[in-house]
Amino acid sequence: MPSRRACWPPAGHTEPEPRLRASIGRAGRTESLLTPLRRASEAAVFHEARVHNLTVVRRSSFSPRAGLVGLVLAAAVSLGGCGGGATAQQADPGSATATSAPASTTAPAPAPRTSAPTDPAAAPTPPAAVAGSAMAAAQQLEVKGRAPKTGYERDLFGSGWVDVDHNGCDTRNDILARDLEGETFKPGTRDCVVLTGTLADPYSGATIAFVRGNGTSNDVQIDHVVALSDAWQKGAQGWDGGTRVAFANDPRNLLAVDGPLNGQKGDADAATWLPPNKAYRCAYVARQVGVKATYGLWVTQAEQDAMVRVLSTCPDQPLPEGFGAAGSAPAGAAGPAPAPAPAPAPA
């Protein structure tokens, strides 16, 4: 039989002691009303004492306090302990004490969650480069850090546009005549000086009307796809003057484009600027790769990563026409020297 200290107060009740004192006080004042209660509690006490093999001493006089306490004690014992559990203690009248272990109500601990292992094969991988493609050439470019821009001047690559092909026209007019549609020429210049035309701008995808004049000529500019300053910082410092002039006027490195976009690009490489027209990015990067491979210019790691990232969307993009292996710079350019021919084998 559980002790009163361990079992009181029952679960769900608050502040039992004031209620008990109030009940006892009322019981003392209404003695005559508690006679049935005394009898019932006394019978319950003796019944529980007999069940649990306890000794109860009859008292000649039953006080209201004792009767009420006995009633509470009997009710607690009959309910099977403090917790009001569903399991009641059953004991043999002849045994001293009998206890039964309460049924466990603790739910089993949930199994720990384990995340599914990451499958390395599920990660996207760039497509393999096609032999002879721009992507394969980009992966073969030399990777080095950017050299200082110290000492760079535009005139080191020639004073403005020159006539490197000796056709009587400077390079700017040659590129305008090549890239514009419906062009007209200034009379008396042997179709050399372009006056008007229409440009399908590759950088923006827009159509631009070109009109030669002080306020309109800059609407269309000639862009060095590999900027002269960028070339200076990645190998051109070591070139001679003839090589730099040939590089600045090489038609393979020149495009007629939207003037404001050309100014926005400046001397940026593929890691820091790409044409807004995404449909032209593969061709643009392939041209940069061809120029750098031809002239033996190196790239930074970030630049090569950007080139490969763009060309991975078009792994079979070829190099533009006219580009070959490294060292195929035009005549007069001091590009990387070709490997010496092997000596003939002895007879």
Coordinates of C-alpha atoms in Angstrom, one line a residue:
M1 CA 0.0 0.0 0.0
P2 CA 1.6 3.3 -1.1
S3 CA 2.4 5.9 1.5
R4 CA 0.3 9.0 1.9
R5 CA 3.3 11.2 1.4
A6 CA 4.1 9.7 -2.0
C7 CA 0.5 9.6 -3.2
W8 CA -0.8 12.9 -2.1
P9 CA -2.0 15.1 -3.8
P10 CA -3.7 13.1 -6.6
A11 CA -2.9 14.1 -10.1
G12 CA -5.1 16.9 -11.4
H13 CA -5.8 18.4 -7.9
T14 CA -4.4 21.6 -6.6
E15 CA -4.0 22.8 -3.1
P16 CA -5.7 19.9 -1.3
E17 CA -4.7 20.9 2.2
P18 CA -7.0 23.9 2.5
R19 CA -9.9 21.9 1.3
L20 CA -9.1 19.1 3.8
R21 CA -9.0 21.6 6.7
A22 CA -12.3 23.2 5.6
S23 CA -13.9 19.7 5.3
I24 CA -12.6 18.8 8.8
G25 CA -13.9 22.0 10.2
R26 CA -17.4 21.5 8.8
A27 CA -17.3 17.9 10.0
G28 CA -16.7 19.1 13.6
R29 CA -19.6 21.4 13.5
T30 CA -22.0 18.9 11.9
E31 CA -21.1 15.8 13.9
S32 CA -24.6 14.3 13.5
L33 CA -24.3 14.5 9.7
L34 CA -21.1 12.4 9.6
T35 CA -22.4 9.3 11.3
P36 CA -23.0 7.4 8.0
L37 CA -19.6 8.7 6.7
R38 CA -17.8 7.4 9.8
R39 CA -19.4 4.0 9.4
A40 CA -18.6 3.7 5.7
S41 CA -15.0 4.8 6.2
E42 CA -14.5 2.5 9.1
A43 CA -15.7 -0.4 7.1
A44 CA -13.5 0.6 4.2
V45 CA -10.4 0.8 6.4
F46 CA -11.0 -2.6 7.9
H47 CA -11.6 -4.1 4.4
E48 CA -8.4 -2.7 3.1
A49 CA -6.5 -3.8 6.2
R50 CA -7.7 -7.3 5.7
V51 CA -6.8 -7.3 2.0
H52 CA -3.3 -6.0 2.6
N53 CA -2.7 -7.9 5.8
L54 CA -2.5 -4.8 7.9
T55 CA -3.4 -4.3 11.6
V56 CA -6.0 -1.8 12.5
V57 CA -6.9 -1.0 16.1
R58 CA -10.5 -0.2 16.7
R59 CA -11.1 3.0 18.6
S60 CA -14.1 3.3 20.9
S61 CA -14.7 6.8 19.6
F62 CA -14.4 7.8 15.9
S63 CA -13.5 11.4 15.4
P64 CA -14.6 13.2 12.3
R65 CA -11.0 14.0 11.4
A66 CA -10.0 10.3 11.6
G67 CA -13.1 9.2 9.7
L68 CA -12.4 11.6 6.9
V69 CA -8.7 10.7 6.7
G70 CA -9.7 7.0 6.6
L71 CA -12.2 7.6 3.8
V72 CA -9.5 9.5 1.8
L73 CA -7.0 6.7 2.5
A74 CA -9.4 4.0 1.5
A75 CA -10.3 5.8 -1.7
A76 CA -6.6 6.2 -2.6
V77 CA -5.9 2.5 -2.0
S78 CA -8.9 1.3 -3.9
L79 CA -7.9 3.4 -7.0
G80 CA -4.5 1.6 -7.1
G81 CA -1.9 4.2 -6.1
C82 CA -1.0 7.7 -6.9
G83 CA -1.0 7.7 -10.6
G84 CA -4.6 6.6 -11.0
G85 CA -3.2 4.0 -13.3
A86 CA -5.4 1.4 -15.0
T87 CA -3.5 -1.5 -13.3
A88 CA -4.8 -2.3 -9.8
Q89 CA -2.7 -4.2 -7.3
Q90 CA -4.0 -7.7 -6.6
A91 CA -2.8 -9.5 -3.6
D92 CA -3.5 -12.8 -1.9
P93 CA -5.0 -12.2 1.5
G94 CA -2.6 -14.7 3.0
S95 CA 0.5 -13.1 1.6
A96 CA 2.4 -10.3 3.3
T97 CA 2.7 -7.9 0.3
A98 CA 2.1 -8.3 -3.4
T99 CA 3.3 -5.8 -6.0
S100 CA 3.1 -5.9 -9.7
A101 CA 5.3 -3.9 -12.1
P102 CA 3.4 -1.3 -14.0
A103 CA 3.2 -1.7 -17.7
S104 CA 5.7 0.4 -19.6
T105 CA 4.1 3.2 -21.5
T106 CA 7.3 4.7 -22.9
A107 CA 7.2 4.8 -26.7
P108 CA 10.2 3.3 -28.5
A109 CA 12.8 5.9 -29.6
P110 CA 12.5 6.7 -33.3
A111 CA 15.2 5.4 -35.5
P112 CA 17.7 8.2 -36.3
R113 CA 17.3 9.7 -39.8
T114 CA 20.1 9.1 -42.2
S115 CA 20.5 11.1 -45.3
A116 CA 20.9 9.2 -48.6
P117 CA 24.6 9.2 -49.7
T118 CA 25.3 11.6 -52.5
D119 CA 25.9 9.9 -55.8
P120 CA 29.0 11.4 -57.4
A121 CA 27.7 10.3 -60.8
A122 CA 24.7 12.5 -60.3
A123 CA 26.8 15.7 -60.3
P124 CA 26.9 17.4 -63.8
T125 CA 30.2 17.1 -65.6
P126 CA 31.2 19.3 -68.6
P127 CA 31.1 17.5 -71.9
A128 CA 34.3 16.2 -73.4
A129 CA 36.0 18.6 -75.8
V130 CA 35.7 17.7 -79.5
A131 CA 39.1 17.3 -81.1
G132 CA 40.0 20.4 -83.1
S133 CA 37.2 22.5 -81.4
A134 CA 37.5 25.8 -79.7
M135 CA 36.9 24.2 -76.4
A136 CA 39.9 21.8 -76.9
A137 CA 42.1 24.7 -77.9
A138 CA 41.0 26.7 -74.8
Q139 CA 42.0 23.9 -72.5
Q140 CA 45.5 23.9 -74.2
L141 CA 46.2 27.6 -73.6
E142 CA 49.0 28.4 -71.2
V143 CA 47.7 29.6 -67.8
K144 CA 49.7 32.3 -66.0
G145 CA 49.0 35.3 -63.8
R146 CA 48.3 38.7 -65.4
A147 CA 51.4 40.8 -65.9
P148 CA 51.5 44.5 -64.8
K149 CA 50.0 47.0 -67.2
T150 CA 53.0 49.3 -66.6
G151 CA 54.3 50.9 -69.8
Y152 CA 51.3 50.2 -72.0
E153 CA 50.4 52.7 -74.7
R154 CA 48.1 52.4 -77.6
D155 CA 50.8 53.8 -80.0
L156 CA 53.0 50.7 -79.1
F157 CA 50.6 48.8 -81.4
G158 CA 50.9 51.4 -84.2
S159 CA 49.6 54.9 -84.6
G160 CA 45.9 54.4 -85.4
W161 CA 44.7 52.3 -88.2
V162 CA 47.3 51.4 -90.9
D163 CA 47.1 49.8 -94.3
V164 CA 48.8 46.5 -93.5
D165 CA 47.5 44.7 -96.6
H166 CA 48.5 47.5 -98.9
N167 CA 45.1 47.8 -100.7
G168 CA 45.0 51.5 -100.3
C169 CA 42.4 51.5 -97.4
D170 CA 43.1 51.6 -93.7
T171 CA 42.0 48.7 -91.5
R172 CA 38.9 50.5 -90.1
N173 CA 37.4 51.0 -93.5
D174 CA 38.3 47.5 -94.5
I175 CA 36.3 46.1 -91.5
L176 CA 33.4 48.4 -92.1
A177 CA 33.2 47.3 -95.7
R178 CA 33.4 43.7 -94.6
D179 CA 30.8 43.8 -91.8
L180 CA 28.2 46.3 -93.0
E181 CA 25.3 45.6 -95.4
G182 CA 24.3 48.0 -98.2
E183 CA 27.3 50.2 -97.7
T184 CA 28.1 53.2 -99.8
F185 CA 31.5 54.8 -100.4
K186 CA 32.9 58.3 -100.6
P187 CA 33.4 59.1 -104.3
G188 CA 37.0 59.3 -105.4
T189 CA 38.3 56.9 -102.8
R190 CA 38.2 53.8 -105.0
D191 CA 35.5 52.4 -102.8
C192 CA 37.6 52.8 -99.7
V193 CA 36.0 55.3 -97.3
V194 CA 32.6 53.9 -96.1
L195 CA 29.8 56.6 -95.9
T196 CA 26.7 54.6 -94.8
G197 CA 25.6 51.1 -94.2
T198 CA 23.6 48.8 -91.9
L199 CA 25.2 46.7 -89.1
A200 CA 23.7 43.5 -87.7
D201 CA 25.5 44.0 -84.4
P202 CA 26.7 40.7 -83.0
Y203 CA 27.1 42.0 -79.4
S204 CA 23.6 43.2 -78.9
G205 CA 21.6 41.5 -81.7
A206 CA 20.3 44.9 -82.8
T207 CA 20.4 46.5 -86.2
I208 CA 22.3 49.7 -86.3
A209 CA 22.4 52.3 -89.1
F210 CA 25.9 53.6 -89.7
V211 CA 26.3 57.2 -91.1
R212 CA 29.8 58.6 -91.4
G213 CA 30.2 61.9 -89.5
N214 CA 31.5 63.6 -86.4
G215 CA 28.4 62.9 -84.4
T216 CA 27.5 59.5 -85.8
S217 CA 30.6 57.6 -86.7
N218 CA 31.1 56.3 -83.1
D219 CA 27.7 54.6 -83.2
V220 CA 29.7 51.7 -84.9
Q221 CA 33.2 51.1 -83.7
I222 CA 35.8 48.5 -84.5
D223 CA 36.5 46.2 -81.5
H224 CA 39.7 44.3 -80.8
V225 CA 38.1 41.0 -79.7
V226 CA 41.3 40.4 -77.6
A227 CA 41.9 43.9 -76.3
L228 CA 45.3 45.5 -76.9
S229 CA 45.8 46.1 -73.2
D230 CA 44.8 42.6 -72.3
A231 CA 47.3 41.3 -74.9
W232 CA 50.0 43.5 -73.4
Q233 CA 49.5 42.0 -69.9
K234 CA 49.5 38.4 -71.3
G235 CA 52.6 38.2 -73.5
A236 CA 52.6 41.2 -75.9
Q237 CA 55.1 43.1 -73.8
G238 CA 57.8 40.9 -75.1
W239 CA 56.9 41.4 -78.8
D240 CA 58.7 43.6 -81.2
G241 CA 57.0 46.6 -82.8
G242 CA 56.1 44.8 -86.0
T243 CA 54.3 42.0 -84.2
R244 CA 52.2 44.4 -82.2
V245 CA 51.2 46.4 -85.3
A246 CA 50.3 43.2 -87.1
F247 CA 48.2 42.1 -84.1
A248 CA 46.4 45.4 -83.8
N249 CA 45.4 45.3 -87.5
D250 CA 44.7 41.6 -87.9
P251 CA 41.2 41.2 -89.4
R252 CA 40.7 38.0 -87.4
N253 CA 40.8 40.0 -84.2
L254 CA 38.5 42.8 -85.4
L255 CA 34.7 43.2 -85.5
A256 CA 32.4 46.1 -86.3
V257 CA 30.1 46.4 -83.2
D258 CA 27.8 48.7 -81.3
G259 CA 29.9 51.6 -80.1
P260 CA 28.6 52.0 -76.5
L261 CA 29.0 48.3 -75.9
N262 CA 32.6 48.4 -77.1
G263 CA 33.2 51.2 -74.7
Q264 CA 31.6 49.2 -71.9
K265 CA 33.8 46.2 -72.6
G266 CA 37.1 48.2 -72.5
D267 CA 40.0 45.8 -72.1
A268 CA 38.1 43.1 -70.3
D269 CA 38.7 39.4 -70.9
A270 CA 36.2 36.5 -71.0
A271 CA 36.2 36.3 -67.2
T272 CA 34.9 39.8 -66.8
W273 CA 32.8 40.6 -69.9
L274 CA 30.7 38.7 -72.4
P275 CA 28.4 40.1 -75.1
P276 CA 24.8 40.6 -73.9
N277 CA 23.6 38.7 -76.9
K278 CA 23.9 35.1 -75.4
A279 CA 23.5 33.6 -78.9
Y280 CA 26.8 35.0 -79.9
R281 CA 28.9 34.1 -76.9
C282 CA 30.2 30.8 -78.2
A283 CA 31.4 32.5 -81.4
Y284 CA 32.9 35.4 -79.4
V285 CA 34.8 33.2 -77.0
A286 CA 36.0 30.9 -79.9
R287 CA 37.4 33.9 -81.6
Q288 CA 39.3 35.0 -78.5
V289 CA 40.7 31.5 -78.1
G290 CA 41.8 31.5 -81.8
V291 CA 43.6 34.8 -81.4
K292 CA 45.4 33.8 -78.2
A293 CA 46.4 30.4 -79.6
T294 CA 47.7 31.9 -82.8
Y295 CA 49.7 34.7 -81.1
G296 CA 50.9 32.6 -78.2
L297 CA 49.2 34.7 -75.6
W298 CA 48.4 33.2 -72.2
V299 CA 45.2 33.3 -70.1
T300 CA 44.6 33.6 -66.4
Q301 CA 42.9 30.7 -64.6
A302 CA 39.7 32.6 -64.2
E303 CA 39.7 33.5 -67.9
Q304 CA 40.2 29.9 -69.0
D305 CA 37.5 28.7 -66.6
A306 CA 35.1 31.3 -68.2
M307 CA 36.0 30.2 -71.7
V308 CA 35.4 26.5 -70.9
R309 CA 32.2 27.3 -69.2
V310 CA 30.8 29.1 -72.2
L311 CA 32.1 26.6 -74.8
S312 CA 30.8 23.6 -72.7
T313 CA 27.3 24.7 -74.0
C314 CA 28.6 24.3 -77.6
P315 CA 31.5 21.7 -77.3
D316 CA 31.7 21.3 -81.1
Q317 CA 32.1 25.1 -81.8
P318 CA 35.0 25.4 -84.3
L319 CA 37.6 28.1 -84.3
P320 CA 36.8 30.9 -86.7
E321 CA 38.1 30.5 -90.3
G322 CA 41.7 31.5 -90.6
F323 CA 42.8 30.4 -87.2
G324 CA 45.1 27.4 -86.8
A325 CA 47.5 26.1 -84.2
A326 CA 49.6 28.3 -82.0
G327 CA 52.4 30.2 -83.8
S328 CA 50.4 30.9 -87.0
A329 CA 50.7 34.7 -86.7
P330 CA 50.8 36.6 -90.0
A331 CA 54.0 37.4 -91.8
G332 CA 56.1 39.9 -89.9
A333 CA 54.7 38.9 -86.6
A334 CA 57.2 37.5 -84.1
G335 CA 55.0 34.8 -82.7
P336 CA 56.3 31.7 -81.0
A337 CA 59.1 30.1 -83.0
P338 CA 58.2 26.8 -84.7
A339 CA 60.0 23.7 -83.5
P340 CA 63.1 22.9 -85.5
A341 CA 62.8 20.2 -88.1
P342 CA 64.3 16.9 -87.0
A343 CA 67.7 16.0 -88.6
P344 CA 67.4 13.4 -91.4
A345 CA 68.2 9.9 -90.3
P346 CA 71.5 8.5 -91.5
A347 CA 71.4 6.3 -94.6

